Each structure stands twice: as C-alpha cells, then as structure tokens.
Amino acid sequence: MLTDLECALNGLVEVYHKYSLLKGNYHAIYKDDLKKLLETECPHFLKQKNADTWFTELDINQDGGINFEEFIALVIKVGLAAHEAIHKE
C-alpha cells in the first residue's frame, strides 16, 4: 500500500502526463496545454498570473516546452502559495 506522500507524487506525474500527452510527448507540456492545465487544475492561481506569464517563468531552458523539472517548479510555487493561504484562514 502506498503512503499518502507516494500517492501524491504519483498524482503529480499523472497530472503532468495528462497534459504532456495531449501532443504525444511524455517530456513536454506546450504553452496551450499549460493554459489548459492551469485553467483545469489550479484556476485560482490564474488570478495571480496569466498562462503566458506562467509559461515564460517556468520555461527555464527556453525550449518552448515545460519539462517535468520545470513543472515541479510550478508545483512548488503553487504549493507554497496554498500553504500560506491555509494559514491565513
């Protein structure tokens, strides 16, 4: 049986592949698919930055796609904001 953290990690990989595979690539989420991901999976964070801003910020190597490491940067940023929001309530 997987632990809560192992399930959460598997969930992150599944979300990444849900959007990377829209174009058939296990290793990149492209700009229009990142927008879909943000609109569907974390719409509250689109209020802070639009999808184009997120894409520019996340595409560190500027190859036109968000690889898994760059996606994890999104997860960290959104996770930190969510953690902060929980403590404000």
mmCIF file of C-alpha atoms in Angstrom:
data_model
loop_
_atom_site.group_PDB
_atom_site.id
_atom_site.type_symbol
_atom_site.label_atom_id
_atom_site.label_comp_id
_atom_site.label_asym_id
_atom_site.label_seq_id
_atom_site.Cartn_x
_atom_site.Cartn_y
_atom_site.Cartn_z
ATOM 1 C CA MET A 1 0.000 0.000 0.000
ATOM 2 C CA LEU A 2 1.314 3.408 -0.938
ATOM 3 C CA THR A 3 1.745 6.146 1.626
ATOM 4 C CA ASP A 4 -0.072 9.473 1.312
ATOM 5 C CA LEU A 5 3.103 11.112 0.001
ATOM 6 C CA GLU A 6 3.714 8.344 -2.553
ATOM 7 C CA CYS A 7 0.127 8.725 -3.791
ATOM 8 C CA ALA A 8 0.580 12.485 -4.052
ATOM 9 C CA LEU A 9 3.805 12.049 -6.043
ATOM 10 C CA ASN A 10 2.130 9.572 -8.384
ATOM 11 C CA GLY A 11 -0.698 12.078 -8.801
ATOM 12 C CA LEU A 12 1.755 14.788 -9.855
ATOM 13 C CA VAL A 13 3.244 12.519 -12.509
ATOM 14 C CA GLU A 14 -0.239 11.582 -13.728
ATOM 15 C CA VAL A 15 -1.297 15.237 -13.997
ATOM 16 C CA TYR A 16 1.902 16.072 -15.885
ATOM 17 C CA HIS A 17 1.346 13.244 -18.369
ATOM 18 C CA LYS A 18 -2.345 14.087 -18.743
ATOM 19 C CA TYR A 19 -1.281 17.379 -20.325
ATOM 20 C CA SER A 20 2.060 16.423 -21.902
ATOM 21 C CA LEU A 21 0.436 13.570 -23.790
ATOM 22 C CA LEU A 22 -2.100 15.910 -25.403
ATOM 23 C CA LYS A 23 0.619 16.405 -28.011
ATOM 24 C CA GLY A 24 2.008 12.871 -27.587
ATOM 25 C CA ASN A 25 5.136 13.893 -25.705
ATOM 26 C CA TYR A 26 5.945 12.425 -22.282
ATOM 27 C CA HIS A 27 8.577 15.109 -21.734
ATOM 28 C CA ALA A 28 6.993 18.482 -22.539
ATOM 29 C CA ILE A 29 3.854 20.492 -21.905
ATOM 30 C CA TYR A 30 3.433 23.197 -24.532
ATOM 31 C CA LYS A 31 2.030 26.685 -23.965
ATOM 32 C CA ASP A 32 -1.589 25.981 -24.963
ATOM 33 C CA ASP A 33 -1.635 22.785 -22.894
ATOM 34 C CA LEU A 34 -0.140 24.578 -19.879
ATOM 35 C CA LYS A 35 -3.031 27.017 -20.148
ATOM 36 C CA LYS A 36 -5.478 24.076 -20.085
ATOM 37 C CA LEU A 37 -3.651 22.602 -17.080
ATOM 38 C CA LEU A 38 -3.793 25.879 -15.168
ATOM 39 C CA GLU A 39 -7.451 26.502 -16.032
ATOM 40 C CA THR A 40 -8.449 22.986 -15.001
ATOM 41 C CA GLU A 41 -6.100 22.007 -12.189
ATOM 42 C CA CYS A 42 -5.403 25.298 -10.399
ATOM 43 C CA PRO A 43 -7.668 28.088 -11.668
ATOM 44 C CA HIS A 44 -7.200 30.211 -8.535
ATOM 45 C CA PHE A 45 -3.568 30.783 -9.466
ATOM 46 C CA LEU A 46 -4.500 32.177 -12.888
ATOM 47 C CA LYS A 47 -5.867 35.146 -10.978
ATOM 48 C CA GLN A 48 -2.307 35.963 -9.869
ATOM 49 C CA LYS A 49 -0.583 35.364 -13.240
ATOM 50 C CA ASN A 50 -1.922 34.546 -16.674
ATOM 51 C CA ALA A 51 -0.874 31.382 -18.515
ATOM 52 C CA ASP A 52 1.618 33.221 -20.742
ATOM 53 C CA THR A 53 3.379 34.684 -17.711
ATOM 54 C CA TRP A 54 3.500 31.268 -16.039
ATOM 55 C CA PHE A 55 4.902 29.699 -19.212
ATOM 56 C CA THR A 56 7.634 32.311 -19.601
ATOM 57 C CA GLU A 57 8.574 31.986 -15.937
ATOM 58 C CA LEU A 58 8.636 28.179 -15.983
ATOM 59 C CA ASP A 59 10.372 27.525 -19.331
ATOM 60 C CA ILE A 60 13.831 27.989 -17.807
ATOM 61 C CA ASN A 61 15.736 26.447 -20.723
ATOM 62 C CA GLN A 62 13.562 28.346 -23.237
ATOM 63 C CA ASP A 63 12.948 25.301 -25.434
ATOM 64 C CA GLY A 64 9.244 26.020 -25.905
ATOM 65 C CA GLY A 65 8.027 23.282 -23.567
ATOM 66 C CA ILE A 66 7.677 22.686 -19.849
ATOM 67 C CA ASN A 67 9.653 19.592 -18.885
ATOM 68 C CA PHE A 68 8.959 17.684 -15.676
ATOM 69 C CA GLU A 69 11.595 19.577 -13.664
ATOM 70 C CA GLU A 70 10.080 22.882 -14.765
ATOM 71 C CA PHE A 71 6.618 21.534 -13.902
ATOM 72 C CA ILE A 72 7.859 20.719 -10.399
ATOM 73 C CA ALA A 73 8.832 24.404 -10.051
ATOM 74 C CA LEU A 74 5.146 25.225 -10.708
ATOM 75 C CA VAL A 75 4.084 22.666 -8.110
ATOM 76 C CA ILE A 76 6.450 24.211 -5.548
ATOM 77 C CA LYS A 77 5.239 27.764 -6.225
ATOM 78 C CA VAL A 78 1.579 26.793 -6.120
ATOM 79 C CA GLY A 79 2.194 24.602 -3.061
ATOM 80 C CA LEU A 80 3.864 27.433 -1.167
ATOM 81 C CA ALA A 81 1.005 29.794 -2.015
ATOM 82 C CA ALA A 82 -1.556 27.191 -0.946
ATOM 83 C CA HIS A 83 0.298 26.585 2.324
ATOM 84 C CA GLU A 84 0.388 30.314 3.023
ATOM 85 C CA ALA A 85 -3.320 30.654 2.213
ATOM 86 C CA ILE A 86 -4.247 27.836 4.589
ATOM 87 C CA HIS A 87 -2.534 29.620 7.462
ATOM 88 C CA LYS A 88 -4.347 32.886 6.711
ATOM 89 C CA GLU A 89 -7.741 31.242 7.180
#
